[in-house]
Amino acid sequence: MRTIEWKNDMKNGTITLIDQTLLPGEYKIIECKTVSALCEAIASLRIRGAPALGAAGGYGVALAAHTSTTTSFEQFMRDLHVAAETIKQTRPTAINLAWGVDRVIAAVRESSTSRIDEARRIALCEAVAIAEEDVQRNKRLSRHGAALFEDGDTVLTHCNAGRLACVDVGTAIGVIRAAVEAGKEISVISCETRPLNQGSRITTWELMQDKIPVTLIADSAAGSMMREGLIDKVIVGADRITRDAVFNKIGTYTHSVLAKEHDIPFYVAAPISTFDPARLEHDVVIEERDPDELRRINGVMLAPAGAVVYNPAFDATPIRNVTAVITEDGVMYPAQPDWWSRIPTS
Ligand code: MRU
């Protein structure tokens, strides 16, 4: 099963997705039959990870097209735009979500159709294309990245940039898997990734399923492990890459500084859809999440009720801390003055 799929049903079509909030305890597929159900799933991280959110955005617009009940084409397009804005606002940092939404809206608009049934078909075709491309791009990216890893490497990763963060395959974990498939022995250090534990719950689970050796650590153990020479490389995914910074799960910046201090290569794996040529670091909104994610876990209090909390979901790593960015078009080195010129601008 892919992380997210479209299922044709008797009525309007349904988005099915793996509910990642339940992993690793339960593997459950849920159905989103309305845009508001999809928005709830995105906001509560049932579906998460930048490339998966790109697919969710695309399928979300297709769902809006299929559930709009109007017979007026003008009203139909208005319905699509309202849905598009609602979906985009669920999570602001990963650029892929808005990218997926905008791509499907553009496909409908550029078709110049004024027939609702035709617009529905076009929207769904484009959403399916986004999902299919994600799988193919991640396979290419993984092959490019695998060459950077050596037999015997121990690799630290943060959060989850595996197949569950994408439609399939994964980015950072896709690279590790491709290196293993190429015959290299790689072991992984998976940071737990507080507060929502995508590292312990999802990355560790994915790697164990793949039978790739993985050791779970508390986020705060990374520094001393690097100092003791226990980490050879770091690889993470990205939610957005501007010319000057990589946005990824909170804690990524800390790992990048530690890696620099200990002369450890720091790699970022992301498809071109994650690049944002229009913005710089300070233009990007970092999502702040519910304080209760830090105050309690499964109903158990971890802090006094009402404790003041700051809970940003992402941070920015200056591009100078990044050794290489691995994309489906090859490996790019930010230390090279012209590296950004290889990024498509549209
Ligand atoms: O809050 P999340 O779980 O959506 O955050 C996900 C990450 O930060 C991933 O590292 C990133 O999206 C890259 S996924 C290939």
mmCIF file of C-alpha atoms and ligand atoms in Angstrom:
data_model
loop_
_atom_site.group_PDB
_atom_site.id
_atom_site.type_symbol
_atom_site.label_atom_id
_atom_site.label_comp_id
_atom_site.label_asym_id
_atom_site.label_seq_id
_atom_site.Cartn_x
_atom_site.Cartn_y
_atom_site.Cartn_z
ATOM 1 C CA MET A 1 0.000 0.000 0.000
ATOM 2 C CA ARG A 2 1.198 3.477 -0.800
ATOM 3 C CA THR A 3 1.090 6.130 1.923
ATOM 4 C CA ILE A 4 -1.740 7.901 0.110
ATOM 5 C CA GLU A 5 -3.960 6.784 -2.784
ATOM 6 C CA TRP A 6 -7.139 7.646 -4.634
ATOM 7 C CA LYS A 7 -9.907 5.084 -4.649
ATOM 8 C CA ASN A 8 -12.794 5.320 -7.090
ATOM 9 C CA ASP A 9 -16.023 4.564 -5.305
ATOM 10 C CA MET A 10 -19.653 4.581 -6.379
ATOM 11 C CA LYS A 11 -20.056 8.251 -5.523
ATOM 12 C CA ASN A 12 -17.291 10.839 -5.619
ATOM 13 C CA GLY A 13 -14.032 9.044 -5.016
ATOM 14 C CA THR A 14 -12.101 8.759 -1.762
ATOM 15 C CA ILE A 15 -8.588 9.460 -0.568
ATOM 16 C CA THR A 16 -7.177 6.554 1.438
ATOM 17 C CA LEU A 17 -4.150 6.960 3.656
ATOM 18 C CA ILE A 18 -2.150 5.196 6.328
ATOM 19 C CA ASP A 19 -2.938 6.829 9.684
ATOM 20 C CA GLN A 20 0.609 7.592 10.854
ATOM 21 C CA THR A 21 -0.477 8.791 14.290
ATOM 22 C CA LEU A 22 -1.240 5.150 15.198
ATOM 23 C CA LEU A 23 2.123 3.685 14.169
ATOM 24 C CA PRO A 24 3.856 1.538 15.263
ATOM 25 C CA GLY A 25 1.057 0.158 17.465
ATOM 26 C CA GLU A 26 -1.543 -0.106 14.730
ATOM 27 C CA TYR A 27 -1.403 -0.116 10.937
ATOM 28 C CA LYS A 28 -4.713 1.347 9.867
ATOM 29 C CA ILE A 29 -5.949 2.711 6.562
ATOM 30 C CA ILE A 30 -8.413 5.581 6.841
ATOM 31 C CA GLU A 31 -10.653 7.163 4.221
ATOM 32 C CA CYS A 32 -11.136 10.880 3.596
ATOM 33 C CA LYS A 33 -14.354 11.498 1.687
ATOM 34 C CA THR A 34 -14.420 15.274 2.184
ATOM 35 C CA VAL A 35 -11.889 18.084 2.018
ATOM 36 C CA SER A 36 -12.460 18.858 5.691
ATOM 37 C CA ALA A 37 -11.641 15.235 6.641
ATOM 38 C CA LEU A 38 -8.436 15.526 4.612
ATOM 39 C CA CYS A 39 -7.549 18.835 6.294
ATOM 40 C CA GLU A 40 -8.044 17.243 9.709
ATOM 41 C CA ALA A 41 -5.770 14.355 8.648
ATOM 42 C CA ILE A 42 -3.045 16.777 7.512
ATOM 43 C CA ALA A 43 -3.282 19.041 10.568
ATOM 44 C CA SER A 44 -3.116 16.110 12.985
ATOM 45 C CA LEU A 45 -0.246 14.455 11.055
ATOM 46 C CA ARG A 46 -2.164 11.340 10.051
ATOM 47 C CA ILE A 47 -0.492 12.105 6.733
ATOM 48 C CA ARG A 48 2.801 13.976 6.991
ATOM 49 C CA GLY A 49 6.211 14.463 5.404
ATOM 50 C CA ALA A 50 6.783 16.999 2.657
ATOM 51 C CA PRO A 51 6.443 14.822 -0.491
ATOM 52 C CA ALA A 52 3.402 12.986 0.923
ATOM 53 C CA LEU A 53 1.838 16.377 1.624
ATOM 54 C CA GLY A 54 2.441 17.327 -2.025
ATOM 55 C CA ALA A 55 0.384 14.314 -3.073
ATOM 56 C CA ALA A 56 -2.236 15.078 -0.408
ATOM 57 C CA GLY A 57 -2.571 18.629 -1.750
ATOM 58 C CA GLY A 58 -3.080 17.372 -5.289
ATOM 59 C CA TYR A 59 -5.583 14.694 -4.301
ATOM 60 C CA GLY A 60 -7.326 17.240 -2.064
ATOM 61 C CA VAL A 61 -8.115 19.495 -5.025
ATOM 62 C CA ALA A 62 -9.296 16.445 -7.006
ATOM 63 C CA LEU A 63 -11.567 15.554 -4.072
ATOM 64 C CA ALA A 64 -12.933 19.109 -4.003
ATOM 65 C CA ALA A 65 -13.670 18.799 -7.730
ATOM 66 C CA HIS A 66 -15.495 15.500 -7.202
ATOM 67 C CA THR A 67 -17.512 16.638 -4.186
ATOM 68 C CA SER A 68 -18.612 20.036 -5.516
ATOM 69 C CA THR A 69 -22.360 19.767 -6.115
ATOM 70 C CA THR A 70 -22.886 22.857 -8.244
ATOM 71 C CA THR A 71 -23.935 22.795 -11.906
ATOM 72 C CA SER A 72 -22.409 26.208 -12.634
ATOM 73 C CA PHE A 73 -18.810 26.046 -13.879
ATOM 74 C CA GLU A 74 -17.991 29.458 -12.365
ATOM 75 C CA GLN A 75 -19.208 28.296 -8.952
ATOM 76 C CA PHE A 76 -17.308 25.014 -9.424
ATOM 77 C CA MET A 77 -14.048 26.938 -9.925
ATOM 78 C CA ARG A 78 -14.827 29.082 -6.874
ATOM 79 C CA ASP A 79 -15.360 25.880 -4.845
ATOM 80 C CA LEU A 80 -11.975 24.603 -6.034
ATOM 81 C CA HIS A 81 -10.200 27.808 -5.030
ATOM 82 C CA VAL A 82 -11.803 27.872 -1.573
ATOM 83 C CA ALA A 83 -10.770 24.241 -1.019
ATOM 84 C CA ALA A 84 -7.265 24.986 -2.316
ATOM 85 C CA GLU A 85 -6.764 27.825 0.186
ATOM 86 C CA THR A 86 -8.180 25.767 3.059
ATOM 87 C CA ILE A 87 -5.845 22.857 2.306
ATOM 88 C CA LYS A 88 -2.795 25.122 1.937
ATOM 89 C CA GLN A 89 -3.428 26.742 5.306
ATOM 90 C CA THR A 90 -3.360 23.465 7.253
ATOM 91 C CA ARG A 91 0.459 23.393 7.379
ATOM 92 C CA PRO A 92 2.542 26.347 6.190
ATOM 93 C CA THR A 93 6.171 25.190 6.191
ATOM 94 C CA ALA A 94 6.463 22.258 3.766
ATOM 95 C CA ILE A 95 6.301 23.895 0.347
ATOM 96 C CA ASN A 96 5.184 20.654 -1.312
ATOM 97 C CA LEU A 97 1.645 20.986 0.056
ATOM 98 C CA ALA A 98 0.999 24.323 -1.687
ATOM 99 C CA TRP A 99 2.956 23.104 -4.714
ATOM 100 C CA GLY A 100 0.671 20.040 -5.115
ATOM 101 C CA VAL A 101 -2.482 22.127 -4.674
ATOM 102 C CA ASP A 102 -1.352 24.815 -7.132
ATOM 103 C CA ARG A 103 -0.274 22.265 -9.727
ATOM 104 C CA VAL A 104 -3.739 20.675 -9.914
ATOM 105 C CA ILE A 105 -5.511 24.051 -9.948
ATOM 106 C CA ALA A 106 -3.192 25.165 -12.776
ATOM 107 C CA ALA A 107 -3.874 21.979 -14.772
ATOM 108 C CA VAL A 108 -7.623 22.637 -14.656
ATOM 109 C CA ARG A 109 -7.259 26.340 -15.462
ATOM 110 C CA GLU A 110 -4.796 25.824 -18.305
ATOM 111 C CA SER A 111 -7.013 23.172 -19.930
ATOM 112 C CA SER A 112 -9.496 25.978 -20.710
ATOM 113 C CA THR A 113 -12.355 23.538 -20.248
ATOM 114 C CA SER A 114 -15.695 24.898 -19.098
ATOM 115 C CA ARG A 115 -17.207 21.476 -18.409
ATOM 116 C CA ILE A 116 -17.335 20.234 -14.832
ATOM 117 C CA ASP A 117 -16.971 16.538 -15.700
ATOM 118 C CA GLU A 118 -13.904 17.281 -17.826
ATOM 119 C CA ALA A 119 -12.405 19.469 -15.085
ATOM 120 C CA ARG A 120 -12.887 16.620 -12.592
ATOM 121 C CA ARG A 121 -11.092 14.215 -14.908
ATOM 122 C CA ILE A 122 -8.193 16.639 -15.439
ATOM 123 C CA ALA A 123 -7.836 17.332 -11.703
ATOM 124 C CA LEU A 124 -7.666 13.655 -10.865
ATOM 125 C CA CYS A 125 -5.211 12.910 -13.706
ATOM 126 C CA GLU A 126 -2.866 15.627 -12.454
ATOM 127 C CA ALA A 127 -3.115 14.456 -8.841
ATOM 128 C CA VAL A 128 -2.325 10.877 -9.884
ATOM 129 C CA ALA A 129 0.617 12.185 -11.952
ATOM 130 C CA ILE A 130 2.031 14.013 -8.883
ATOM 131 C CA ALA A 131 1.853 10.801 -6.867
ATOM 132 C CA GLU A 132 3.411 8.658 -9.619
ATOM 133 C CA GLU A 133 6.185 11.188 -10.234
ATOM 134 C CA ASP A 134 6.992 11.266 -6.533
ATOM 135 C CA VAL A 135 7.738 7.542 -6.596
ATOM 136 C CA GLN A 136 9.912 7.774 -9.716
ATOM 137 C CA ARG A 137 11.772 10.899 -8.526
ATOM 138 C CA ASN A 138 12.541 9.314 -5.155
ATOM 139 C CA LYS A 139 13.927 6.218 -6.872
ATOM 140 C CA ARG A 140 16.285 8.402 -8.944
ATOM 141 C CA LEU A 141 17.239 10.523 -5.951
ATOM 142 C CA SER A 142 17.957 7.391 -3.896
ATOM 143 C CA ARG A 143 20.299 6.000 -6.544
ATOM 144 C CA HIS A 144 22.222 9.308 -6.771
ATOM 145 C CA GLY A 145 22.570 9.514 -2.998
ATOM 146 C CA ALA A 146 23.609 5.884 -2.465
ATOM 147 C CA ALA A 147 26.970 6.603 -4.109
ATOM 148 C CA LEU A 148 27.879 8.977 -1.253
ATOM 149 C CA PHE A 149 27.788 6.175 1.328
ATOM 150 C CA GLU A 150 30.508 3.647 2.046
ATOM 151 C CA ASP A 151 30.381 0.068 3.185
ATOM 152 C CA GLY A 152 30.338 0.071 6.999
ATOM 153 C CA ASP A 153 28.941 3.592 7.466
ATOM 154 C CA THR A 154 26.876 4.471 10.515
ATOM 155 C CA VAL A 155 24.382 7.149 9.506
ATOM 156 C CA LEU A 156 22.334 9.405 11.748
ATOM 157 C CA THR A 157 18.889 10.559 10.610
ATOM 158 C CA HIS A 158 16.278 12.791 12.211
ATOM 159 C CA CYS A 159 12.481 12.643 11.951
ATOM 160 C CA ASN A 160 11.105 10.450 9.161
ATOM 161 C CA ALA A 161 12.084 10.904 5.540
ATOM 162 C CA GLY A 162 11.136 7.373 4.579
ATOM 163 C CA ARG A 163 8.415 5.871 2.400
ATOM 164 C CA LEU A 164 5.737 7.065 4.839
ATOM 165 C CA ALA A 165 6.860 10.677 4.373
ATOM 166 C CA CYS A 166 6.402 10.239 0.618
ATOM 167 C CA VAL A 167 4.001 8.360 -1.632
ATOM 168 C CA ASP A 168 6.555 5.546 -1.540
ATOM 169 C CA VAL A 169 10.350 4.889 -1.461
ATOM 170 C CA GLY A 170 11.365 7.890 0.683
ATOM 171 C CA THR A 171 14.140 10.456 0.371
ATOM 172 C CA ALA A 172 16.795 10.173 3.112
ATOM 173 C CA ILE A 173 15.721 6.618 3.977
ATOM 174 C CA GLY A 174 15.357 5.850 0.253
ATOM 175 C CA VAL A 175 19.053 6.743 -0.129
ATOM 176 C CA ILE A 176 20.025 4.475 2.771
ATOM 177 C CA ARG A 177 17.928 1.628 1.360
ATOM 178 C CA ALA A 178 19.493 2.071 -2.096
ATOM 179 C CA ALA A 179 22.981 1.939 -0.552
ATOM 180 C CA VAL A 180 22.048 -1.300 1.238
ATOM 181 C CA GLU A 181 20.587 -2.717 -1.988
ATOM 182 C CA ALA A 182 23.898 -1.872 -3.675
ATOM 183 C CA GLY A 183 25.569 -4.261 -1.237
ATOM 184 C CA LYS A 184 26.841 -1.790 1.389
ATOM 185 C CA GLU A 185 26.479 -2.526 5.084
ATOM 186 C CA ILE A 186 24.869 0.542 6.605
ATOM 187 C CA SER A 187 23.586 0.947 10.118
ATOM 188 C CA VAL A 188 21.296 3.769 11.102
ATOM 189 C CA ILE A 189 21.009 5.907 14.206
ATOM 190 C CA SER A 190 17.394 7.100 14.419
ATOM 191 C CA CYS A 191 16.784 10.163 16.593
ATOM 192 C CA GLU A 192 13.474 9.896 18.427
ATOM 193 C CA THR A 193 12.394 13.372 17.225
ATOM 194 C CA ARG A 194 10.470 14.925 20.072
ATOM 195 C CA PRO A 195 7.757 15.979 20.533
ATOM 196 C CA LEU A 196 5.816 13.778 18.091
ATOM 197 C CA ASN A 197 8.425 11.026 17.823
ATOM 198 C CA GLN A 198 8.382 10.498 14.063
ATOM 199 C CA GLY A 199 11.898 9.039 14.440
ATOM 200 C CA SER A 200 11.099 6.440 17.092
ATOM 201 C CA ARG A 201 7.580 5.638 15.903
ATOM 202 C CA ILE A 202 7.996 5.695 12.122
ATOM 203 C CA THR A 203 11.658 5.669 10.979
ATOM 204 C CA THR A 204 12.649 2.927 13.403
ATOM 205 C CA TRP A 205 9.585 0.908 12.369
ATOM 206 C CA GLU A 206 10.258 1.370 8.641
ATOM 207 C CA LEU A 207 13.911 0.358 8.938
ATOM 208 C CA MET A 208 13.076 -2.687 11.060
ATOM 209 C CA GLN A 209 10.518 -3.731 8.427
ATOM 210 C CA ASP A 210 13.292 -3.413 5.820
ATOM 211 C CA LYS A 211 15.729 -5.355 8.063
ATOM 212 C CA ILE A 212 18.223 -2.467 8.022
ATOM 213 C CA PRO A 213 20.121 -2.288 11.350
ATOM 214 C CA VAL A 214 18.802 0.664 13.367
ATOM 215 C CA THR A 215 19.496 1.994 16.851
ATOM 216 C CA LEU A 216 17.091 4.455 18.451
ATOM 217 C CA ILE A 217 18.573 7.325 20.473
ATOM 218 C CA ALA A 218 17.211 10.299 22.380
ATOM 219 C CA ASP A 219 17.722 13.474 20.340
ATOM 220 C CA SER A 220 20.139 14.774 22.949
ATOM 221 C CA ALA A 221 22.488 11.756 22.551
ATOM 222 C CA ALA A 222 23.575 12.792 19.032
ATOM 223 C CA GLY A 223 26.324 15.203 20.137
ATOM 224 C CA SER A 224 28.239 12.844 22.393
ATOM 225 C CA MET A 225 27.944 10.036 19.819
ATOM 226 C CA MET A 226 29.508 12.289 17.192
ATOM 227 C CA ARG A 227 32.287 13.257 19.617
ATOM 228 C CA GLU A 228 32.987 9.592 20.314
ATOM 229 C CA GLY A 229 33.347 8.916 16.562
ATOM 230 C CA LEU A 230 30.234 6.747 16.392
ATOM 231 C CA ILE A 231 28.563 8.607 13.491
ATOM 232 C CA ASP A 232 30.075 8.717 9.974
ATOM 233 C CA LYS A 233 27.402 10.702 8.156
ATOM 234 C CA VAL A 234 24.128 12.531 8.722
ATOM 235 C CA ILE A 235 21.249 12.448 6.238
ATOM 236 C CA VAL A 236 17.876 14.179 6.594
ATOM 237 C CA GLY A 237 14.959 15.146 4.366
ATOM 238 C CA ALA A 238 13.622 18.679 3.890
ATOM 239 C CA ASP A 239 10.326 20.525 4.005
ATOM 240 C CA ARG A 240 11.572 23.511 2.029
ATOM 241 C CA ILE A 241 14.918 24.587 0.625
ATOM 242 C CA THR A 242 15.583 28.248 -0.053
ATOM 243 C CA ARG A 243 18.802 29.589 -1.537
ATOM 244 C CA ASP A 244 20.139 30.188 1.980
ATOM 245 C CA ALA A 245 18.572 27.540 4.232
ATOM 246 C CA VAL A 246 17.081 24.074 4.584
ATOM 247 C CA PHE A 247 13.868 23.809 6.589
ATOM 248 C CA ASN A 248 13.300 20.479 8.283
ATOM 249 C CA LYS A 249 11.996 19.010 11.525
ATOM 250 C CA ILE A 250 12.981 20.929 14.657
ATOM 251 C CA GLY A 251 16.356 19.655 15.852
ATOM 252 C CA THR A 252 17.867 19.376 12.375
ATOM 253 C CA TYR A 253 19.834 22.617 12.830
ATOM 254 C CA THR A 254 21.371 21.284 16.049
ATOM 255 C CA HIS A 255 22.562 18.141 14.235
ATOM 256 C CA SER A 256 24.041 20.268 11.440
ATOM 257 C CA VAL A 257 26.077 22.365 13.895
ATOM 258 C CA LEU A 258 27.279 19.241 15.683
ATOM 259 C CA ALA A 259 28.183 17.587 12.375
ATOM 260 C CA LYS A 260 30.197 20.649 11.351
ATOM 261 C CA GLU A 261 32.023 20.702 14.690
ATOM 262 C CA HIS A 262 32.990 17.047 14.229
ATOM 263 C CA ASP A 263 33.778 17.157 10.466
ATOM 264 C CA ILE A 264 30.912 14.812 9.629
ATOM 265 C CA PRO A 265 29.240 15.152 6.191
ATOM 266 C CA PHE A 266 25.701 16.523 6.500
ATOM 267 C CA TYR A 267 23.456 15.508 3.596
ATOM 268 C CA VAL A 268 19.940 16.655 2.697
ATOM 269 C CA ALA A 269 17.819 14.506 0.350
ATOM 270 C CA ALA A 270 14.839 16.198 -1.308
ATOM 271 C CA PRO A 271 13.066 16.302 -4.669
ATOM 272 C CA ILE A 272 13.141 19.496 -6.738
ATOM 273 C CA SER A 273 9.506 20.150 -5.675
ATOM 274 C CA THR A 274 10.892 21.010 -2.211
ATOM 275 C CA PHE A 275 12.976 23.941 -3.506
ATOM 276 C CA ASP A 276 11.614 27.457 -3.123
ATOM 277 C CA PRO A 277 13.407 29.805 -5.508
ATOM 278 C CA ALA A 278 11.041 32.682 -4.643
ATOM 279 C CA ARG A 279 11.936 33.036 -0.959
ATOM 280 C CA LEU A 280 14.811 33.393 1.476
ATOM 281 C CA GLU A 281 15.001 32.011 5.012
ATOM 282 C CA HIS A 282 13.321 34.946 6.700
ATOM 283 C CA ASP A 283 10.292 34.847 4.344
ATOM 284 C CA VAL A 284 9.297 31.354 5.450
ATOM 285 C CA VAL A 285 6.644 30.729 8.093
ATOM 286 C CA ILE A 286 7.618 28.114 10.663
ATOM 287 C CA GLU A 287 4.601 26.214 11.924
ATOM 288 C CA GLU A 288 4.023 26.462 15.673
ATOM 289 C CA ARG A 289 2.050 23.585 17.097
ATOM 290 C CA ASP A 290 -0.212 22.920 20.065
ATOM 291 C CA PRO A 291 1.581 23.444 23.417
ATOM 292 C CA ASP A 292 -0.046 20.253 24.687
ATOM 293 C CA GLU A 293 2.237 18.228 22.395
ATOM 294 C CA LEU A 294 4.949 19.081 24.939
ATOM 295 C CA ARG A 295 2.842 19.193 28.081
ATOM 296 C CA ARG A 296 1.401 15.694 27.872
ATOM 297 C CA ILE A 297 1.675 12.371 26.141
ATOM 298 C CA ASN A 298 -1.285 10.001 25.828
ATOM 299 C CA GLY A 299 -3.046 11.844 28.635
ATOM 300 C CA VAL A 300 -0.042 11.669 31.001
ATOM 301 C CA MET A 301 1.191 15.094 32.156
ATOM 302 C CA LEU A 302 4.859 15.776 31.285
ATOM 303 C CA ALA A 303 4.727 19.373 32.525
ATOM 304 C CA PRO A 304 2.486 21.363 34.857
ATOM 305 C CA ALA A 305 -0.857 22.246 33.254
ATOM 306 C CA GLY A 306 -0.573 25.766 31.886
ATOM 307 C CA ALA A 307 3.253 25.671 31.589
ATOM 308 C CA VAL A 308 4.371 28.238 29.010
ATOM 309 C CA VAL A 309 5.491 26.338 25.904
ATOM 310 C CA TYR A 310 7.243 27.234 22.645
ATOM 311 C CA ASN A 311 6.703 24.437 20.114
ATOM 312 C CA PRO A 312 8.018 25.192 16.606
ATOM 313 C CA ALA A 313 7.666 22.171 14.298
ATOM 314 C CA PHE A 314 10.638 23.036 12.063
ATOM 315 C CA ASP A 315 13.926 24.898 12.051
ATOM 316 C CA ALA A 316 16.182 26.432 9.433
ATOM 317 C CA THR A 317 19.682 25.098 8.812
ATOM 318 C CA PRO A 318 21.952 27.621 7.082
ATOM 319 C CA ILE A 319 22.993 26.274 3.704
ATOM 320 C CA ARG A 320 26.678 26.649 4.670
ATOM 321 C CA ASN A 321 26.181 23.734 7.102
ATOM 322 C CA VAL A 322 25.023 21.418 4.289
ATOM 323 C CA THR A 323 27.648 19.290 2.543
ATOM 324 C CA ALA A 324 25.393 18.236 -0.339
ATOM 325 C CA VAL A 325 21.773 18.257 -1.434
ATOM 326 C CA ILE A 326 20.687 15.022 -3.109
ATOM 327 C CA THR A 327 17.937 15.448 -5.728
ATOM 328 C CA GLU A 328 16.463 13.382 -8.546
ATOM 329 C CA ASP A 329 18.610 15.460 -10.931
ATOM 330 C CA GLY A 330 21.839 14.628 -9.129
ATOM 331 C CA VAL A 331 23.899 15.721 -6.140
ATOM 332 C CA MET A 332 24.399 19.463 -5.657
ATOM 333 C CA TYR A 333 27.101 21.027 -3.500
ATOM 334 C CA PRO A 334 26.162 24.376 -1.871
ATOM 335 C CA ALA A 335 29.874 25.175 -1.415
ATOM 336 C CA GLN A 336 30.087 25.565 -5.203
ATOM 337 C CA PRO A 337 29.224 29.171 -6.128
ATOM 338 C CA ASP A 338 26.882 28.209 -8.992
ATOM 339 C CA TRP A 339 25.008 25.402 -7.224
ATOM 340 C CA TRP A 340 21.660 27.229 -7.186
ATOM 341 C CA SER A 341 21.726 27.750 -10.963
ATOM 342 C CA ARG A 342 20.937 24.042 -11.399
ATOM 343 C CA ILE A 343 17.564 24.439 -9.641
ATOM 344 C CA PRO A 344 14.638 24.892 -12.053
ATOM 345 C CA THR A 345 12.891 28.202 -11.376
ATOM 346 C CA SER A 346 9.350 27.117 -12.246
HETATM 347 O O1 MRU B 1 5.942 17.343 10.897
HETATM 348 P P1 MRU B 1 6.291 16.314 9.864
HETATM 349 O O2 MRU B 1 6.301 14.923 10.382
HETATM 350 O O3 MRU B 1 5.470 16.478 8.607
HETATM 351 O O4 MRU B 1 7.793 16.684 9.467
HETATM 352 C C1 MRU B 1 8.411 15.929 8.458
HETATM 353 C C2 MRU B 1 9.837 16.258 8.288
HETATM 354 O O5 MRU B 1 10.360 17.177 8.875
HETATM 355 C C3 MRU B 1 10.577 15.446 7.266
HETATM 356 O O6 MRU B 1 11.913 15.331 7.625
HETATM 357 C C4 MRU B 1 10.486 16.164 5.914
HETATM 358 O O7 MRU B 1 9.165 16.389 5.570
HETATM 359 C C5 MRU B 1 11.140 15.408 4.844
HETATM 360 S S1 MRU B 1 10.147 14.045 4.316
HETATM 361 C C6 MRU B 1 10.867 13.277 3.025
#
